[in-house]
mmCIF file of N, CA and C in Angstrom:
data_model
loop_
_atom_site.group_PDB
_atom_site.id
_atom_site.type_symbol
_atom_site.label_atom_id
_atom_site.label_comp_id
_atom_site.label_asym_id
_atom_site.label_seq_id
_atom_site.Cartn_x
_atom_site.Cartn_y
_atom_site.Cartn_z
ATOM 1 N N LEU J 104 -9.796 23.337 2.103
ATOM 2 C CA LEU J 104 -9.089 22.904 2.981
ATOM 3 C C LEU J 104 -10.115 22.349 4.567
ATOM 4 N N PRO J 105 -9.838 21.092 4.981
ATOM 5 C CA PRO J 105 -10.776 21.034 5.751
ATOM 6 C C PRO J 105 -11.261 21.990 6.833
ATOM 7 N N PRO J 106 -12.183 22.212 7.452
ATOM 8 C CA PRO J 106 -12.634 23.358 8.363
ATOM 9 C C PRO J 106 -11.314 23.448 9.529
ATOM 10 N N GLY J 107 -10.966 22.117 10.189
ATOM 11 C CA GLY J 107 -9.970 21.803 11.158
ATOM 12 C C GLY J 107 -8.844 22.573 10.979
ATOM 13 N N VAL J 108 -8.495 22.021 9.608
ATOM 14 C CA VAL J 108 -7.108 22.856 9.066
ATOM 15 C C VAL J 108 -6.534 24.370 9.057
ATOM 16 N N VAL J 109 -7.920 25.011 8.301
ATOM 17 C CA VAL J 109 -8.072 26.171 8.391
ATOM 18 C C VAL J 109 -8.328 26.883 9.633
ATOM 19 N N LYS J 110 -8.569 26.427 10.766
ATOM 20 C CA LYS J 110 -9.000 26.537 12.010
ATOM 21 C C LYS J 110 -7.315 26.619 12.969
ATOM 22 N N GLY J 111 -6.705 25.680 12.299
ATOM 23 C CA GLY J 111 -5.458 25.450 12.828
ATOM 24 C C GLY J 111 -4.564 26.578 12.290
ATOM 25 N N VAL J 112 -4.394 26.515 11.205
ATOM 26 C CA VAL J 112 -3.692 27.601 10.791
ATOM 27 C C VAL J 112 -3.897 28.783 11.365
ATOM 28 N N LYS J 113 -4.809 29.153 11.437
ATOM 29 C CA LYS J 113 -5.693 30.694 11.806
ATOM 30 C C LYS J 113 -5.031 30.893 13.038
ATOM 31 N N GLN J 114 -4.992 29.635 14.085
ATOM 32 C CA GLN J 114 -4.474 29.814 15.299
ATOM 33 C C GLN J 114 -2.996 29.840 15.105
ATOM 34 N N PHE J 115 -2.643 29.185 13.952
ATOM 35 C CA PHE J 115 -0.938 29.313 14.403
ATOM 36 C C PHE J 115 -0.535 30.821 14.087
ATOM 37 N N CYS J 116 -0.947 31.605 13.128
ATOM 38 C CA CYS J 116 -0.825 32.515 12.753
ATOM 39 C C CYS J 116 -1.004 33.718 13.539
ATOM 40 N N LYS J 117 -1.625 33.449 15.025
ATOM 41 C CA LYS J 117 -1.454 34.292 16.246
ATOM 42 C C LYS J 117 -0.368 33.728 16.994
ATOM 43 N N THR J 118 0.647 32.740 16.764
ATOM 44 C CA THR J 118 1.228 32.483 17.862
ATOM 45 C C THR J 118 2.848 33.136 17.642
ATOM 46 N N SER J 119 3.534 33.412 18.910
ATOM 47 C CA SER J 119 4.930 33.791 18.457
ATOM 48 C C SER J 119 5.890 33.266 17.831
ATOM 49 N N ALA J 120 5.568 31.672 17.578
ATOM 50 C CA ALA J 120 6.263 31.054 16.442
ATOM 51 C C ALA J 120 6.236 31.369 15.128
ATOM 52 N N TYR J 121 4.702 32.113 14.631
ATOM 53 C CA TYR J 121 4.639 32.326 13.671
ATOM 54 C C TYR J 121 5.280 33.848 13.049
ATOM 55 N N HIS J 122 5.087 34.701 14.148
ATOM 56 C CA HIS J 122 5.676 35.915 14.059
ATOM 57 C C HIS J 122 6.966 35.917 13.717
ATOM 58 N N GLN J 123 7.918 34.844 14.539
ATOM 59 C CA GLN J 123 9.340 34.661 14.357
ATOM 60 C C GLN J 123 9.359 34.096 12.926
ATOM 61 N N LEU J 124 9.121 33.278 12.509
ATOM 62 C CA LEU J 124 9.191 33.047 11.330
ATOM 63 C C LEU J 124 9.380 33.912 10.039
ATOM 64 N N LEU J 125 8.091 34.502 10.037
ATOM 65 C CA LEU J 125 7.435 36.267 9.250
ATOM 66 C C LEU J 125 8.892 36.963 8.941
ATOM 67 N N GLU J 126 9.553 37.302 10.664
ATOM 68 C CA GLU J 126 10.849 38.187 10.969
ATOM 69 C C GLU J 126 11.846 37.281 10.407
ATOM 70 N N GLU J 127 12.145 35.987 10.347
ATOM 71 C CA GLU J 127 13.219 35.257 9.526
ATOM 72 C C GLU J 127 13.062 35.300 8.254
ATOM 73 N N GLN J 128 11.871 35.347 7.667
ATOM 74 C CA GLN J 128 11.340 35.687 6.334
ATOM 75 C C GLN J 128 12.046 36.844 5.938
ATOM 76 N N LYS J 129 11.526 37.650 6.213
ATOM 77 C CA LYS J 129 12.301 39.268 6.115
ATOM 78 C C LYS J 129 13.354 39.407 5.969
ATOM 79 N N LEU J 130 14.238 39.162 7.162
ATOM 80 C CA LEU J 130 15.938 39.198 6.753
ATOM 81 C C LEU J 130 16.692 38.257 5.962
ATOM 82 N N LEU J 131 15.700 36.946 5.485
ATOM 83 C CA LEU J 131 16.370 36.622 4.588
ATOM 84 C C LEU J 131 16.110 37.577 3.174
ATOM 85 N N ASP J 132 14.877 37.944 3.104
ATOM 86 C CA ASP J 132 14.204 38.597 1.511
ATOM 87 C C ASP J 132 15.284 39.509 1.978
ATOM 88 N N GLN J 133 15.785 40.148 2.706
ATOM 89 C CA GLN J 133 16.664 41.271 2.858
ATOM 90 C C GLN J 133 17.955 40.788 2.341
ATOM 91 N N TYR J 134 18.561 40.035 2.873
ATOM 92 C CA TYR J 134 19.704 39.582 2.240
ATOM 93 C C TYR J 134 20.065 39.199 0.972
ATOM 94 N N ARG J 135 18.877 38.451 0.308
ATOM 95 C CA ARG J 135 18.229 38.370 -1.158
ATOM 96 C C ARG J 135 18.566 39.716 -2.053
ATOM 97 N N GLN J 136 17.794 40.550 -1.246
ATOM 98 C CA GLN J 136 17.801 42.301 -2.295
ATOM 99 C C GLN J 136 19.099 42.615 -1.841
ATOM 100 N N ALA J 137 19.915 42.273 -1.000
ATOM 101 C CA ALA J 137 20.914 43.384 -0.986
ATOM 102 C C ALA J 137 22.052 42.610 -1.695
ATOM 103 N N TRP J 138 22.162 41.677 -1.853
ATOM 104 C CA TRP J 138 23.371 40.729 -3.308
ATOM 105 C C TRP J 138 22.886 40.294 -4.390
ATOM 106 N N ALA J 139 21.452 40.954 -5.115
ATOM 107 C CA ALA J 139 20.980 40.692 -5.989
ATOM 108 C C ALA J 139 21.546 41.435 -7.009
ATOM 109 N N GLN J 140 22.150 42.519 -6.965
ATOM 110 C CA GLN J 140 22.956 43.184 -7.978
ATOM 111 C C GLN J 140 24.636 42.934 -8.202
ATOM 112 N N ALA J 141 25.134 41.789 -7.305
ATOM 113 C CA ALA J 141 26.210 41.422 -7.375
ATOM 114 C C ALA J 141 26.313 40.645 -8.565
ATOM 115 N N PRO J 142 27.593 40.486 -9.260
ATOM 116 C CA PRO J 142 28.111 40.078 -10.150
ATOM 117 C C PRO J 142 27.838 38.459 -10.173
ATOM 118 N N TYR J 143 28.590 37.868 -9.017
ATOM 119 C CA TYR J 143 27.981 36.775 -9.064
ATOM 120 C C TYR J 143 27.637 36.544 -7.359
ATOM 121 N N PRO J 144 27.162 35.290 -7.509
ATOM 122 C CA PRO J 144 26.144 34.700 -5.948
ATOM 123 C C PRO J 144 27.522 35.044 -4.625
ATOM 124 N N PRO J 145 27.170 35.270 -3.904
ATOM 125 C CA PRO J 145 27.987 35.852 -2.327
ATOM 126 C C PRO J 145 28.425 34.547 -2.228
ATOM 127 N N ILE J 146 29.262 34.240 -1.189
ATOM 128 C CA ILE J 146 30.037 33.294 -0.714
ATOM 129 C C ILE J 146 30.117 33.707 1.022
ATOM 130 N N PHE J 147 29.750 33.775 1.736
ATOM 131 C CA PHE J 147 30.058 34.423 3.488
ATOM 132 C C PHE J 147 30.884 33.113 3.700
ATOM 133 N N VAL J 148 31.804 33.670 4.464
ATOM 134 C CA VAL J 148 32.562 32.786 5.279
ATOM 135 C C VAL J 148 32.159 33.408 6.881
ATOM 136 N N THR J 149 32.144 32.197 7.712
ATOM 137 C CA THR J 149 31.655 32.045 9.078
ATOM 138 C C THR J 149 32.932 31.323 9.856
ATOM 139 N N VAL J 150 32.686 31.347 11.038
ATOM 140 C CA VAL J 150 33.579 30.579 12.006
ATOM 141 C C VAL J 150 32.937 30.450 13.335
ATOM 142 N N ASN J 151 33.146 29.310 13.561
ATOM 143 C CA ASN J 151 32.364 28.869 14.797
ATOM 144 C C ASN J 151 33.234 27.795 15.961
ATOM 145 N N ALA J 152 32.964 28.426 17.520
ATOM 146 C CA ALA J 152 34.117 27.985 18.495
ATOM 147 C C ALA J 152 33.548 26.649 18.820
ATOM 148 N N VAL J 153 34.070 25.266 19.079
ATOM 149 C CA VAL J 153 33.406 24.337 19.583
ATOM 150 C C VAL J 153 34.281 23.820 20.794
ATOM 151 N N VAL J 154 33.689 24.441 22.052
ATOM 152 C CA VAL J 154 34.848 24.877 23.604
ATOM 153 C C VAL J 154 33.915 23.530 24.278
ATOM 154 N N VAL J 155 34.641 22.591 24.867
ATOM 155 C CA VAL J 155 34.250 21.730 25.534
ATOM 156 C C VAL J 155 35.505 21.681 26.980
ATOM 157 N N GLN J 156 34.615 21.429 27.426
ATOM 158 C CA GLN J 156 35.455 21.126 29.073
ATOM 159 C C GLN J 156 35.067 20.418 30.214
ATOM 160 N N SER J 157 35.469 19.514 30.469
ATOM 161 C CA SER J 157 34.837 18.294 31.408
ATOM 162 C C SER J 157 33.448 17.624 30.651
ATOM 163 N N GLY J 158 33.215 17.539 29.695
ATOM 164 C CA GLY J 158 32.353 16.918 29.004
ATOM 165 C C GLY J 158 31.198 18.018 28.566
ATOM 166 N N HIS J 159 31.639 19.036 29.044
ATOM 167 C CA HIS J 159 30.051 20.459 28.601
ATOM 168 C C HIS J 159 31.028 20.944 27.185
ATOM 169 N N VAL J 160 29.921 21.370 26.367
ATOM 170 C CA VAL J 160 29.901 22.206 25.238
ATOM 171 C C VAL J 160 29.230 23.207 25.422
ATOM 172 N N LEU J 161 30.367 24.155 25.271
ATOM 173 C CA LEU J 161 30.032 26.194 25.278
ATOM 174 C C LEU J 161 28.639 26.749 24.133
ATOM 175 N N LEU J 162 27.920 26.678 24.604
ATOM 176 C CA LEU J 162 26.585 27.186 23.599
ATOM 177 C C LEU J 162 26.181 28.653 23.921
ATOM 178 N N ALA J 163 25.806 29.289 22.697
ATOM 179 C CA ALA J 163 25.330 30.663 23.109
ATOM 180 C C ALA J 163 23.477 30.521 22.686
ATOM 181 N N ARG J 164 22.730 31.508 23.447
ATOM 182 C CA ARG J 164 21.714 31.637 22.980
ATOM 183 C C ARG J 164 21.512 32.585 21.518
ATOM 184 N N ARG J 165 20.889 32.838 20.692
ATOM 185 C CA ARG J 165 20.664 33.429 19.428
ATOM 186 C C ARG J 165 20.129 34.542 20.014
ATOM 187 N N THR J 166 20.326 35.909 19.774
ATOM 188 C CA THR J 166 19.258 37.111 20.187
ATOM 189 C C THR J 166 18.602 37.507 19.061
ATOM 190 N N ALA J 167 19.110 37.255 17.777
ATOM 191 C CA ALA J 167 18.519 38.023 16.886
ATOM 192 C C ALA J 167 18.101 36.666 15.698
ATOM 193 N N ALA J 168 17.201 36.984 14.673
ATOM 194 C CA ALA J 168 16.777 36.102 13.607
ATOM 195 C C ALA J 168 18.504 36.255 13.087
ATOM 196 N N PRO J 169 18.562 34.905 12.139
ATOM 197 C CA PRO J 169 17.857 33.627 12.220
ATOM 198 C C PRO J 169 18.097 32.884 13.112
ATOM 199 N N GLY J 170 16.866 32.118 13.503
ATOM 200 C CA GLY J 170 17.288 31.463 14.791
ATOM 201 C C GLY J 170 16.954 31.640 16.607
ATOM 202 N N LYS J 171 16.584 32.778 16.224
ATOM 203 C CA LYS J 171 16.388 33.683 17.695
ATOM 204 C C LYS J 171 15.642 32.764 18.700
ATOM 205 N N GLY J 172 16.407 32.916 19.608
ATOM 206 C CA GLY J 172 16.089 32.023 21.176
ATOM 207 C C GLY J 172 16.494 30.748 21.136
ATOM 208 N N LEU J 173 17.468 29.813 19.776
ATOM 209 C CA LEU J 173 17.690 28.879 19.730
ATOM 210 C C LEU J 173 19.024 28.686 20.206
ATOM 211 N N TYR J 174 19.828 27.752 20.390
ATOM 212 C CA TYR J 174 21.190 27.478 20.614
ATOM 213 C C TYR J 174 21.847 27.304 20.177
ATOM 214 N N ALA J 175 23.243 28.049 20.006
ATOM 215 C CA ALA J 175 24.141 27.366 18.828
ATOM 216 C C ALA J 175 25.405 27.550 19.107
ATOM 217 N N LEU J 176 26.446 26.763 18.424
ATOM 218 C CA LEU J 176 27.876 27.320 18.650
ATOM 219 C C LEU J 176 28.220 28.517 18.564
ATOM 220 N N PRO J 177 28.875 29.099 19.536
ATOM 221 C CA PRO J 177 29.315 30.224 19.008
ATOM 222 C C PRO J 177 30.155 30.874 17.669
ATOM 223 N N GLY J 178 30.300 31.904 17.369
ATOM 224 C CA GLY J 178 30.879 32.225 15.944
ATOM 225 C C GLY J 178 30.218 33.280 15.394
ATOM 226 N N GLY J 179 30.428 33.618 14.232
ATOM 227 C CA GLY J 179 29.438 35.241 13.612
ATOM 228 C C GLY J 179 31.166 34.905 12.165
ATOM 229 N N PHE J 180 30.972 36.329 11.378
ATOM 230 C CA PHE J 180 31.238 36.637 10.708
ATOM 231 C C PHE J 180 32.704 36.779 10.658
ATOM 232 N N ILE J 181 33.552 36.660 9.694
ATOM 233 C CA ILE J 181 35.118 37.242 9.916
ATOM 234 C C ILE J 181 34.786 38.725 9.235
ATOM 235 N N ASN J 182 35.559 39.326 9.756
ATOM 236 C CA ASN J 182 36.442 40.622 9.535
ATOM 237 C C ASN J 182 37.134 40.497 7.970
ATOM 238 N N PRO J 183 36.900 41.880 7.109
ATOM 239 C CA PRO J 183 37.575 41.352 5.744
ATOM 240 C C PRO J 183 39.147 41.223 5.796
ATOM 241 N N HIS J 184 39.835 41.720 6.604
ATOM 242 C CA HIS J 184 41.604 41.648 6.893
ATOM 243 C C HIS J 184 41.661 40.640 8.163
ATOM 244 N N GLU J 185 40.904 39.608 8.585
ATOM 245 C CA GLU J 185 41.114 38.973 9.775
ATOM 246 C C GLU J 185 41.149 37.405 9.507
ATOM 247 N N ARG J 186 42.099 36.961 9.734
ATOM 248 C CA ARG J 186 42.638 35.508 9.934
ATOM 249 C C ARG J 186 41.259 34.814 10.557
ATOM 250 N N LEU J 187 40.955 33.389 10.189
ATOM 251 C CA LEU J 187 40.092 32.561 10.930
ATOM 252 C C LEU J 187 39.749 32.334 12.144
ATOM 253 N N LEU J 188 41.531 32.430 12.742
ATOM 254 C CA LEU J 188 41.337 31.652 14.257
ATOM 255 C C LEU J 188 41.093 32.959 14.546
ATOM 256 N N ASP J 189 41.521 34.045 14.340
ATOM 257 C CA ASP J 189 41.589 35.397 15.277
ATOM 258 C C ASP J 189 40.035 35.885 15.089
ATOM 259 N N ALA J 190 39.412 35.822 14.229
ATOM 260 C CA ALA J 190 37.797 36.210 13.818
ATOM 261 C C ALA J 190 37.237 34.893 15.268
ATOM 262 N N CYS J 191 37.608 33.990 15.528
ATOM 263 C CA CYS J 191 37.147 32.841 16.146
ATOM 264 C C CYS J 191 37.075 32.856 17.860
ATOM 265 N N LEU J 192 38.472 33.878 17.895
ATOM 266 C CA LEU J 192 38.545 34.113 19.301
ATOM 267 C C LEU J 192 38.064 35.816 19.570
ATOM 268 N N ARG J 193 37.898 36.272 18.335
ATOM 269 C CA ARG J 193 37.172 37.669 18.893
ATOM 270 C C ARG J 193 35.856 37.372 18.884
ATOM 271 N N GLU J 194 34.786 36.316 18.549
ATOM 272 C CA GLU J 194 33.828 35.975 18.429
ATOM 273 C C GLU J 194 33.479 35.642 20.003
ATOM 274 N N LEU J 195 34.583 34.607 20.860
ATOM 275 C CA LEU J 195 34.119 34.348 21.668
ATOM 276 C C LEU J 195 34.368 35.595 22.962
ATOM 277 N N ARG J 196 35.367 36.511 22.263
ATOM 278 C CA ARG J 196 35.657 37.632 23.705
ATOM 279 C C ARG J 196 34.607 38.708 23.567
ATOM 280 N N GLU J 197 33.785 38.928 21.973
ATOM 281 C CA GLU J 197 32.724 40.277 22.011
ATOM 282 C C GLU J 197 31.714 39.640 22.700
ATOM 283 N N ARG J 198 31.255 38.280 21.985
ATOM 284 C CA ARG J 198 29.965 37.736 22.140
ATOM 285 C C ARG J 198 29.647 36.830 23.459
ATOM 286 N N LEU J 199 30.843 36.321 23.852
ATOM 287 C CA LEU J 199 30.604 35.376 24.964
ATOM 288 C C LEU J 199 31.386 36.341 26.513
ATOM 289 N N ARG J 200 31.862 37.370 25.856
ATOM 290 C CA ARG J 200 32.813 37.838 27.020
ATOM 291 C C ARG J 200 33.610 36.686 27.501
ATOM 292 N N LEU J 201 34.179 35.424 26.810
ATOM 293 C CA LEU J 201 34.763 34.901 27.279
ATOM 294 C C LEU J 201 36.044 34.914 28.131
ATOM 295 N N LYS J 202 36.506 34.845 29.369
ATOM 296 C CA LYS J 202 37.474 35.269 29.884
ATOM 297 C C LYS J 202 38.833 34.630 30.042
ATOM 298 N N VAL J 203 38.883 33.579 29.150
ATOM 299 C CA VAL J 203 39.651 32.237 28.879
ATOM 300 C C VAL J 203 41.045 33.096 28.591
ATOM 301 N N PRO J 204 41.900 33.660 29.065
ATOM 302 C CA PRO J 204 43.248 33.573 28.102
ATOM 303 C C PRO J 204 43.371 33.390 26.628
ATOM 304 N N GLU J 205 43.713 34.765 25.556
ATOM 305 C CA GLU J 205 44.267 33.967 24.268
ATOM 306 C C GLU J 205 44.955 33.017 24.330
ATOM 307 N N PRO J 206 46.397 32.688 25.236
ATOM 308 C CA PRO J 206 47.229 31.958 24.814
ATOM 309 C C PRO J 206 46.802 30.629 25.778
ATOM 310 N N VAL J 207 45.716 30.469 26.538
ATOM 311 C CA VAL J 207 44.968 28.891 26.719
ATOM 312 C C VAL J 207 44.506 28.601 26.025
ATOM 313 N N LEU J 208 43.347 29.406 25.245
ATOM 314 C CA LEU J 208 42.758 28.804 23.875
ATOM 315 C C LEU J 208 43.600 28.596 22.941
ATOM 316 N N LYS J 209 44.412 29.066 22.732
ATOM 317 C CA LYS J 209 45.249 28.501 21.608
ATOM 318 C C LYS J 209 46.318 27.546 21.737
ATOM 319 N N GLY J 210 46.563 27.192 22.744
ATOM 320 C CA GLY J 210 47.187 25.862 23.356
ATOM 321 C C GLY J 210 46.064 24.866 23.530
ATOM 322 N N SER J 211 44.710 25.282 23.289
ATOM 323 C CA SER J 211 43.732 24.018 23.926
ATOM 324 C C SER J 211 43.491 23.945 22.405
ATOM 325 N N LEU J 212 43.465 24.576 21.675
ATOM 326 C CA LEU J 212 42.974 24.072 19.799
ATOM 327 C C LEU J 212 43.149 22.344 19.794
ATOM 328 N N ARG J 213 42.526 21.764 19.429
ATOM 329 C CA ARG J 213 42.986 20.401 18.990
ATOM 330 C C ARG J 213 42.595 19.741 17.408
ATOM 331 N N GLY J 214 42.184 20.961 16.804
ATOM 332 C CA GLY J 214 41.568 20.881 15.506
ATOM 333 C C GLY J 214 41.118 21.641 14.768
ATOM 334 N N GLN J 215 40.684 21.823 13.389
ATOM 335 C CA GLN J 215 39.550 22.684 12.659
ATOM 336 C C GLN J 215 39.181 22.015 11.719
ATOM 337 N N ARG J 216 38.079 22.121 11.201
ATOM 338 C CA ARG J 216 37.548 21.502 9.950
ATOM 339 C C ARG J 216 36.631 22.362 9.455
ATOM 340 N N LEU J 217 36.486 22.593 8.014
ATOM 341 C CA LEU J 217 35.747 23.513 7.234
ATOM 342 C C LEU J 217 34.260 22.514 6.683
ATOM 343 N N PHE J 218 33.277 23.686 7.239
ATOM 344 C CA PHE J 218 32.031 22.676 6.635
ATOM 345 C C PHE J 218 31.480 23.547 5.133
ATOM 346 N N ASP J 219 31.216 22.907 4.388
ATOM 347 C CA ASP J 219 30.902 23.497 3.090
ATOM 348 C C ASP J 219 29.636 23.018 1.920
ATOM 349 N N GLU J 220 28.800 22.426 3.010
ATOM 350 C CA GLU J 220 27.749 22.226 2.463
ATOM 351 C C GLU J 220 26.839 23.109 1.470
ATOM 352 N N PRO J 221 26.861 23.141 0.406
ATOM 353 C CA PRO J 221 26.249 24.524 -0.342
ATOM 354 C C PRO J 221 24.613 24.839 0.210
ATOM 355 N N HIS J 222 23.879 24.220 0.702
ATOM 356 C CA HIS J 222 22.816 24.195 0.555
ATOM 357 C C HIS J 222 22.369 24.253 2.604
ATOM 358 N N ARG J 223 23.678 24.442 3.199
ATOM 359 C CA ARG J 223 23.328 24.640 4.489
ATOM 360 C C ARG J 223 22.614 26.019 4.931
ATOM 361 N N SER J 224 22.950 26.879 4.602
ATOM 362 C CA SER J 224 22.330 28.258 5.170
ATOM 363 C C SER J 224 21.343 28.659 3.961
ATOM 364 N N TRP J 225 20.455 29.027 4.591
ATOM 365 C CA TRP J 225 19.608 30.063 3.516
ATOM 366 C C TRP J 225 19.599 31.313 3.193
ATOM 367 N N ARG J 226 20.410 31.958 4.417
ATOM 368 C CA ARG J 226 21.246 33.455 3.376
ATOM 369 C C ARG J 226 21.934 33.326 2.515
ATOM 370 N N GLY J 227 22.397 32.002 1.995
ATOM 371 C CA GLY J 227 23.486 31.863 0.936
ATOM 372 C C GLY J 227 25.000 31.124 1.074
ATOM 373 N N ARG J 228 25.386 30.704 -0.258
ATOM 374 C CA ARG J 228 26.278 29.907 0.005
ATOM 375 C C ARG J 228 26.973 30.018 1.176
ATOM 376 N N THR J 229 27.272 29.261 2.314
ATOM 377 C CA THR J 229 28.486 29.933 3.596
ATOM 378 C C THR J 229 29.554 28.624 3.647
ATOM 379 N N LEU J 230 30.492 29.090 4.017
ATOM 380 C CA LEU J 230 31.558 28.319 4.684
ATOM 381 C C LEU J 230 31.766 28.535 5.561
ATOM 382 N N ALA J 231 31.660 27.653 6.390
ATOM 383 C CA ALA J 231 31.854 27.435 8.361
ATOM 384 C C ALA J 231 33.459 26.868 8.655
ATOM 385 N N GLU J 232 34.031 27.656 9.046
ATOM 386 C CA GLU J 232 35.587 27.302 9.547
ATOM 387 C C GLU J 232 34.964 26.955 11.035
ATOM 388 N N ALA J 233 35.293 25.531 11.597
ATOM 389 C CA ALA J 233 34.923 25.189 13.259
ATOM 390 C C ALA J 233 36.069 24.993 13.521
ATOM 391 N N PHE J 234 36.185 25.063 14.795
ATOM 392 C CA PHE J 234 37.711 25.496 15.915
ATOM 393 C C PHE J 234 36.932 24.559 16.784
ATOM 394 N N TYR J 235 38.163 24.000 17.420
ATOM 395 C CA TYR J 235 37.786 22.912 18.414
ATOM 396 C C TYR J 235 38.655 22.878 19.498
ATOM 397 N N PHE J 236 38.447 23.308 20.479
ATOM 398 C CA PHE J 236 39.068 23.871 21.872
ATOM 399 C C PHE J 236 38.827 22.722 23.003
ATOM 400 N N ALA J 237 39.434 22.069 23.139
ATOM 401 C CA ALA J 237 39.530 21.054 24.677
ATOM 402 C C ALA J 237 40.419 21.933 26.290
ATOM 403 N N LEU J 238 39.462 22.312 26.499
ATOM 404 C CA LEU J 238 40.055 22.833 28.069
ATOM 405 C C LEU J 238 40.441 21.762 28.860
ATOM 406 N N ARG J 239 41.081 21.777 29.826
ATOM 407 C CA ARG J 239 41.602 20.753 30.798
ATOM 408 C C ARG J 239 40.578 21.094 31.875
ATOM 409 N N PRO J 240 39.777 20.155 32.984
ATOM 410 C CA PRO J 240 39.397 20.571 33.609
ATOM 411 C C PRO J 240 39.533 21.515 34.587
ATOM 412 N N GLU J 241 40.618 21.861 34.832
ATOM 413 C CA GLU J 241 41.267 22.681 36.510
ATOM 414 C C GLU J 241 41.235 23.902 35.270
ATOM 415 N N GLN J 242 41.039 23.865 34.356
ATOM 416 C CA GLN J 242 40.879 25.441 33.946
ATOM 417 C C GLN J 242 39.835 26.552 33.998
ATOM 418 N N GLN J 243 39.905 27.494 34.608
ATOM 419 C CA GLN J 243 38.530 28.610 35.073
ATOM 420 C C GLN J 243 37.816 28.976 33.958
#
């Protein structure tokens, strides 16, 4: 490689961005190792909340890899005996401490959609059910 490229790569390896990439790769390797003995490739099921009020979309800053420090729609994995909508509401309460009462959220539900692109996550096949909540402007 040209000396300038080598120098640039060496400098990049000293940055926090490089160390964040290493952390994410370690996490992905752990996922793959944990599921390596499964008889079939795992399929993960997640939920996301698209909460909109007065043209503003509620986002969460990710606190862990993958995507640490980036903004994302609130959501997460479902529990084994949980319905998808219940998982979405739980994630809003637990992760964001959203204080909107559950009946108001359920009454604000305007739609849902499954995102099933096979290669959308490096962790493995992940099905993501997104719920769209449109809160009225006067709702706190």
